mmCIF file of C-alpha atoms in Angstrom:
data_model
loop_
_atom_site.group_PDB
_atom_site.id
_atom_site.type_symbol
_atom_site.label_atom_id
_atom_site.label_comp_id
_atom_site.label_asym_id
_atom_site.label_seq_id
_atom_site.Cartn_x
_atom_site.Cartn_y
_atom_site.Cartn_z
ATOM 1 C CA ASN Z 8 49.115 -17.632 -32.615
ATOM 2 C CA PHE Z 9 51.017 -14.982 -30.767
ATOM 3 C CA MET Z 10 54.660 -13.985 -30.716
ATOM 4 C CA LEU Z 11 57.066 -12.772 -28.076
ATOM 5 C CA THR Z 12 59.703 -10.355 -29.382
ATOM 6 C CA GLN Z 13 62.958 -9.678 -27.563
ATOM 7 C CA PRO Z 14 65.958 -7.542 -28.486
ATOM 8 C CA HIS Z 15 68.578 -9.714 -30.127
ATOM 9 C CA SER Z 16 71.424 -8.517 -27.949
ATOM 10 C CA MET Z 17 72.265 -6.098 -25.153
ATOM 11 C CA SER Z 18 75.445 -5.132 -23.378
ATOM 12 C CA GLU Z 19 76.160 -3.293 -20.167
ATOM 13 C CA SER Z 20 78.981 -2.764 -17.712
ATOM 14 C CA PRO Z 21 79.429 -4.575 -14.420
ATOM 15 C CA GLY Z 22 77.559 -2.910 -11.573
ATOM 16 C CA LYS Z 23 75.007 -1.304 -13.877
ATOM 17 C CA THR Z 24 71.358 -2.186 -14.414
ATOM 18 C CA VAL Z 25 69.905 -3.696 -17.584
ATOM 19 C CA THR Z 26 66.284 -4.256 -18.559
ATOM 20 C CA ILE Z 27 65.360 -6.836 -21.202
ATOM 21 C CA SER Z 28 61.964 -6.449 -22.838
ATOM 22 C CA CYS Z 29 59.592 -9.079 -24.160
ATOM 23 C CA THR Z 30 56.760 -7.688 -26.270
ATOM 24 C CA ARG Z 31 53.686 -9.770 -26.973
ATOM 25 C CA SER Z 32 51.940 -9.444 -30.326
ATOM 26 C CA GLY Z 33 48.515 -11.067 -30.412
ATOM 27 C CA GLY Z 34 46.665 -11.059 -27.138
ATOM 28 C CA SER Z 35 47.307 -9.365 -23.831
ATOM 29 C CA ILE Z 36 50.566 -9.782 -21.938
ATOM 30 C CA ALA Z 37 48.453 -10.058 -18.803
ATOM 31 C CA SER Z 38 46.423 -13.004 -20.116
ATOM 32 C CA SER Z 39 49.056 -15.585 -19.123
ATOM 33 C CA PHE Z 40 52.029 -15.659 -16.830
ATOM 34 C CA VAL Z 41 55.474 -14.815 -18.197
ATOM 35 C CA GLN Z 42 58.567 -16.772 -17.254
ATOM 36 C CA TRP Z 43 62.207 -15.814 -17.841
ATOM 37 C CA TYR Z 44 65.058 -18.278 -18.343
ATOM 38 C CA GLN Z 45 68.806 -17.769 -18.262
ATOM 39 C CA GLN Z 46 71.003 -19.989 -20.397
ATOM 40 C CA ARG Z 47 74.755 -19.942 -20.034
ATOM 41 C CA PRO Z 48 76.883 -21.427 -22.852
ATOM 42 C CA GLY Z 49 76.799 -25.198 -22.813
ATOM 43 C CA SER Z 50 74.127 -25.382 -20.118
ATOM 44 C CA SER Z 51 70.420 -26.055 -19.936
ATOM 45 C CA PRO Z 52 68.132 -23.073 -19.361
ATOM 46 C CA SER Z 53 67.263 -22.223 -15.771
ATOM 47 C CA THR Z 54 64.407 -20.171 -14.393
ATOM 48 C CA VAL Z 55 65.188 -16.696 -13.074
ATOM 49 C CA ILE Z 56 61.589 -15.388 -12.945
ATOM 50 C CA PHE Z 57 58.265 -17.238 -13.017
ATOM 51 C CA GLU Z 58 54.687 -15.976 -12.926
ATOM 52 C CA ASN Z 59 55.714 -12.472 -14.056
ATOM 53 C CA TYR Z 60 57.745 -11.485 -10.995
ATOM 54 C CA ARG Z 61 58.378 -14.444 -8.686
ATOM 55 C CA ARG Z 62 61.953 -15.595 -8.119
ATOM 56 C CA PRO Z 63 63.072 -19.133 -7.332
ATOM 57 C CA SER Z 64 64.800 -19.145 -3.946
ATOM 58 C CA VAL Z 65 68.213 -19.692 -5.502
ATOM 59 C CA VAL Z 66 67.989 -16.620 -7.742
ATOM 60 C CA PRO Z 67 69.454 -13.383 -6.307
ATOM 61 C CA GLU Z 68 67.214 -10.405 -5.542
ATOM 62 C CA ARG Z 69 69.117 -8.535 -8.268
ATOM 63 C CA PHE Z 70 66.768 -10.215 -10.725
ATOM 64 C CA SER Z 71 63.244 -8.834 -10.975
ATOM 65 C CA GLY Z 72 60.346 -9.170 -13.388
ATOM 66 C CA SER Z 73 57.317 -7.123 -14.292
ATOM 67 C CA ILE Z 74 54.635 -6.693 -16.919
ATOM 68 C CA ASP Z 75 53.310 -3.477 -18.485
ATOM 69 C CA ARG Z 76 49.830 -3.608 -19.949
ATOM 70 C CA SER Z 77 50.253 -0.289 -21.758
ATOM 71 C CA SER Z 78 53.151 -1.560 -23.867
ATOM 72 C CA ASN Z 79 51.900 -5.165 -23.795
ATOM 73 C CA SER Z 80 55.303 -6.297 -22.674
ATOM 74 C CA ALA Z 81 57.167 -8.026 -19.887
ATOM 75 C CA SER Z 82 60.538 -6.966 -18.557
ATOM 76 C CA LEU Z 83 63.428 -8.648 -16.809
ATOM 77 C CA THR Z 84 65.628 -6.254 -14.855
ATOM 78 C CA ILE Z 85 69.037 -7.239 -13.560
ATOM 79 C CA SER Z 86 70.690 -4.768 -11.215
ATOM 80 C CA GLY Z 87 74.275 -4.730 -9.969
ATOM 81 C CA LEU Z 88 75.372 -6.651 -13.057
ATOM 82 C CA LYS Z 89 78.056 -9.280 -12.639
ATOM 83 C CA THR Z 90 80.098 -11.002 -15.312
ATOM 84 C CA GLU Z 91 78.399 -14.266 -14.316
ATOM 85 C CA ASP Z 92 75.084 -12.804 -15.551
ATOM 86 C CA GLU Z 93 76.307 -13.105 -19.141
ATOM 87 C CA GLY Z 94 74.251 -15.458 -21.231
ATOM 88 C CA ASP Z 95 71.067 -15.771 -23.209
ATOM 89 C CA TYR Z 96 67.735 -14.828 -21.690
ATOM 90 C CA TYR Z 97 64.396 -16.119 -22.940
ATOM 91 C CA CYS Z 98 60.880 -15.072 -22.042
ATOM 92 C CA GLN Z 99 58.066 -17.612 -22.283
ATOM 93 C CA SER Z 100 54.308 -17.460 -22.049
ATOM 94 C CA SER Z 101 51.163 -19.164 -23.374
ATOM 95 C CA ASP Z 102 47.654 -18.764 -24.728
ATOM 96 C CA ASN Z 103 44.586 -20.960 -25.113
ATOM 97 C CA VAL Z 104 45.987 -22.585 -28.237
ATOM 98 C CA ASN Z 105 49.678 -22.796 -27.409
ATOM 99 C CA PRO Z 106 50.684 -23.929 -23.931
ATOM 100 C CA VAL Z 107 54.249 -22.785 -24.543
ATOM 101 C CA ILE Z 108 55.716 -19.997 -26.676
ATOM 102 C CA PHE Z 109 59.292 -18.749 -26.241
ATOM 103 C CA GLY Z 110 60.681 -15.393 -27.224
ATOM 104 C CA GLY Z 111 63.622 -15.390 -29.596
ATOM 105 C CA GLY Z 112 66.128 -14.763 -26.821
ATOM 106 C CA THR Z 113 68.438 -11.909 -25.868
ATOM 107 C CA LYS Z 114 72.200 -12.304 -25.684
ATOM 108 C CA LEU Z 115 73.435 -10.310 -22.693
ATOM 109 C CA THR Z 116 77.072 -9.277 -22.605
ATOM 110 C CA VAL Z 117 78.548 -7.854 -19.415
ATOM 111 C CA LEU Z 118 81.793 -6.034 -20.127
ATOM 112 C CA GLN V 160 65.884 -32.794 -5.299
ATOM 113 C CA VAL V 161 64.440 -33.200 -8.749
ATOM 114 C CA GLN V 162 66.641 -34.513 -11.562
ATOM 115 C CA LEU V 163 65.836 -35.233 -15.174
ATOM 116 C CA LEU V 164 68.243 -37.516 -17.018
ATOM 117 C CA GLN V 165 67.757 -38.054 -20.739
ATOM 118 C CA TRP V 166 69.263 -40.287 -23.366
ATOM 119 C CA GLY V 167 68.868 -41.372 -26.957
ATOM 120 C CA ALA V 168 70.621 -41.716 -30.303
ATOM 121 C CA GLY V 169 72.698 -38.698 -31.233
ATOM 122 C CA LEU V 170 73.254 -39.336 -34.942
ATOM 123 C CA LEU V 171 70.485 -40.061 -37.408
ATOM 124 C CA LYS V 172 70.151 -40.263 -41.168
ATOM 125 C CA PRO V 173 67.435 -38.349 -43.019
ATOM 126 C CA SER V 174 64.036 -40.073 -42.901
ATOM 127 C CA GLU V 175 64.874 -41.988 -39.704
ATOM 128 C CA THR V 176 62.982 -41.648 -36.441
ATOM 129 C CA LEU V 177 64.377 -39.693 -33.508
ATOM 130 C CA SER V 178 63.805 -41.396 -30.181
ATOM 131 C CA LEU V 179 64.640 -39.928 -26.766
ATOM 132 C CA THR V 180 63.746 -40.924 -23.209
ATOM 133 C CA CYS V 181 63.810 -38.883 -20.015
ATOM 134 C CA ALA V 182 63.847 -40.330 -16.504
ATOM 135 C CA VAL V 183 62.577 -38.301 -13.560
ATOM 136 C CA TYR V 184 64.123 -38.665 -10.131
ATOM 137 C CA GLY V 185 62.558 -37.017 -7.117
ATOM 138 C CA GLY V 186 59.339 -35.080 -6.746
ATOM 139 C CA SER V 187 55.883 -35.980 -7.930
ATOM 140 C CA PHE V 188 55.421 -37.529 -11.360
ATOM 141 C CA SER V 189 51.667 -37.088 -11.512
ATOM 142 C CA ASP V 190 51.392 -33.383 -10.725
ATOM 143 C CA TYR V 191 53.121 -32.064 -13.852
ATOM 144 C CA TYR V 192 53.197 -32.058 -17.615
ATOM 145 C CA TRP V 193 56.420 -33.445 -19.092
ATOM 146 C CA SER V 194 57.746 -31.530 -22.074
ATOM 147 C CA TRP V 195 60.235 -31.811 -24.880
ATOM 148 C CA ILE V 196 61.938 -28.619 -26.049
ATOM 149 C CA ARG V 197 64.623 -28.230 -28.706
ATOM 150 C CA GLN V 198 67.223 -25.646 -29.583
ATOM 151 C CA THR V 199 68.689 -25.510 -33.056
ATOM 152 C CA PRO V 200 72.361 -24.493 -33.341
ATOM 153 C CA GLY V 201 72.726 -20.831 -32.561
ATOM 154 C CA LYS V 202 68.982 -20.357 -32.378
ATOM 155 C CA GLY V 203 66.309 -20.113 -29.755
ATOM 156 C CA LEU V 204 64.065 -22.536 -27.935
ATOM 157 C CA GLU V 205 61.176 -24.363 -29.581
ATOM 158 C CA TRP V 206 58.597 -26.283 -27.604
ATOM 159 C CA ILE V 207 57.817 -29.647 -29.192
ATOM 160 C CA GLY V 208 55.102 -31.094 -27.003
ATOM 161 C CA GLU V 209 54.143 -32.558 -23.660
ATOM 162 C CA ILE V 210 52.497 -35.481 -21.913
ATOM 163 C CA ASN V 211 51.181 -36.033 -18.415
ATOM 164 C CA HIS V 212 51.036 -39.150 -16.247
ATOM 165 C CA SER V 213 47.688 -40.224 -17.666
ATOM 166 C CA GLY V 214 48.862 -39.886 -21.253
ATOM 167 C CA SER V 215 47.177 -36.603 -22.103
ATOM 168 C CA THR V 216 49.217 -34.800 -24.754
ATOM 169 C CA ASN V 217 49.635 -31.404 -26.380
ATOM 170 C CA TYR V 218 51.861 -30.729 -29.363
ATOM 171 C CA ASN V 219 53.309 -27.810 -31.266
ATOM 172 C CA ALA V 220 51.087 -27.483 -34.322
ATOM 173 C CA SER V 221 54.089 -27.136 -36.634
ATOM 174 C CA LEU V 222 55.450 -30.564 -35.597
ATOM 175 C CA LYS V 223 52.251 -32.389 -34.672
ATOM 176 C CA SER V 224 52.146 -34.624 -37.744
ATOM 177 C CA ARG V 225 55.567 -36.133 -36.906
ATOM 178 C CA VAL V 226 55.595 -36.149 -33.098
ATOM 179 C CA SER V 227 54.455 -38.700 -30.584
ATOM 180 C CA THR V 228 55.136 -39.007 -26.875
ATOM 181 C CA SER V 229 54.641 -41.809 -24.397
ATOM 182 C CA VAL V 230 54.880 -42.228 -20.647
ATOM 183 C CA ASP V 231 55.836 -45.077 -18.325
ATOM 184 C CA THR V 232 54.552 -44.099 -14.899
ATOM 185 C CA SER V 233 56.030 -47.189 -13.223
ATOM 186 C CA LYS V 234 59.519 -46.027 -14.168
ATOM 187 C CA HIS V 235 58.819 -42.278 -14.013
ATOM 188 C CA GLN V 236 59.953 -41.989 -17.604
ATOM 189 C CA PHE V 237 58.593 -40.307 -20.703
ATOM 190 C CA SER V 238 59.704 -40.509 -24.317
ATOM 191 C CA LEU V 239 59.701 -38.582 -27.568
ATOM 192 C CA GLN V 240 59.536 -39.879 -31.098
ATOM 193 C CA LEU V 241 59.949 -37.623 -34.118
ATOM 194 C CA THR V 242 59.536 -39.312 -37.476
ATOM 195 C CA SER V 243 60.997 -38.549 -40.903
ATOM 196 C CA VAL V 244 63.777 -36.354 -39.599
ATOM 197 C CA THR V 245 65.695 -33.967 -41.851
ATOM 198 C CA ALA V 246 68.735 -31.765 -41.340
ATOM 199 C CA ALA V 247 66.360 -29.095 -40.021
ATOM 200 C CA ASP V 248 65.717 -31.318 -36.998
ATOM 201 C CA THR V 249 69.369 -31.128 -35.940
ATOM 202 C CA ALA V 250 69.223 -29.585 -32.490
ATOM 203 C CA VAL V 251 69.838 -30.022 -28.795
ATOM 204 C CA TYR V 252 66.749 -31.659 -27.349
ATOM 205 C CA TYR V 253 65.759 -31.054 -23.730
ATOM 206 C CA CYS V 254 63.209 -32.695 -21.520
ATOM 207 C CA ALA V 255 61.630 -30.479 -18.858
ATOM 208 C CA ARG V 256 59.089 -30.587 -16.068
ATOM 209 C CA GLY V 257 56.197 -28.248 -16.712
ATOM 210 C CA ARG V 258 54.233 -26.881 -13.784
ATOM 211 C CA VAL V 259 50.761 -25.850 -14.850
ATOM 212 C CA ASN V 260 50.109 -22.214 -13.988
ATOM 213 C CA GLY V 261 47.625 -21.366 -16.683
ATOM 214 C CA GLY V 262 50.525 -21.955 -19.025
ATOM 215 C CA ARG V 263 53.685 -23.781 -18.118
ATOM 216 C CA ASP V 264 56.647 -22.999 -15.874
ATOM 217 C CA PHE V 265 59.804 -25.059 -16.457
ATOM 218 C CA GLN V 266 61.977 -25.101 -13.358
ATOM 219 C CA HIS V 267 63.635 -28.440 -14.007
ATOM 220 C CA TRP V 268 65.386 -29.422 -17.223
ATOM 221 C CA GLY V 269 67.339 -32.383 -18.465
ATOM 222 C CA GLN V 270 70.962 -32.050 -19.478
ATOM 223 C CA GLY V 271 70.164 -31.913 -23.180
ATOM 224 C CA THR V 272 70.948 -34.328 -26.014
ATOM 225 C CA LEU V 273 72.533 -33.184 -29.246
ATOM 226 C CA VAL V 274 70.842 -34.897 -32.164
ATOM 227 C CA THR V 275 72.508 -34.528 -35.546
ATOM 228 C CA VAL V 276 70.764 -35.518 -38.762
ATOM 229 C CA SER V 277 73.203 -36.173 -41.577
ATOM 230 C CA SER V 278 73.544 -38.571 -44.466
#
């Protein structure tokens, strides 16, 4: 089994840039694609990044994803923060044994 | 436009069986794996398991002994059963469409069903 570790919470001001990390323990971050989901209170999760860096067409360009083999982690960067970006963000990946593993989630506050 | 609509009993007693169904509207039913994911109050997401149109399944090892899934391709529906529930199974349960990309990519989710287990 592997784990995906995210910071529990982050906060930043509107207009700024925030980067949320997702560190894989057990196996290489590059071995499987990483997805990122946004979940606003009371709503189902929605995809903001899939396959490490791809954005669904409805997601603004302010959202970007990447992976870093040296730190064995993935990152979600949100630039030009807006109050509507507040919510919980989850990374998700897989390995040969587990088709789906989620990170613990990061609560993003924009204030 | 793809929509997933789910339903099932929201209040169970300990030892009962949780049963949920998810109907898929729009898009292909045969090109994806269909997953169940839960979220305990104030906690993160936990993948429960999945099934495809031909009935092939994969389950979270920690829940495998209590989980079963089924599919009705004629209705584009799939279902979850979780036996011997306890208070620890209280959660919001989601169905989701999983695109296979080596792992899974969930771009369509149901609205969620709150299931409470209480005596």
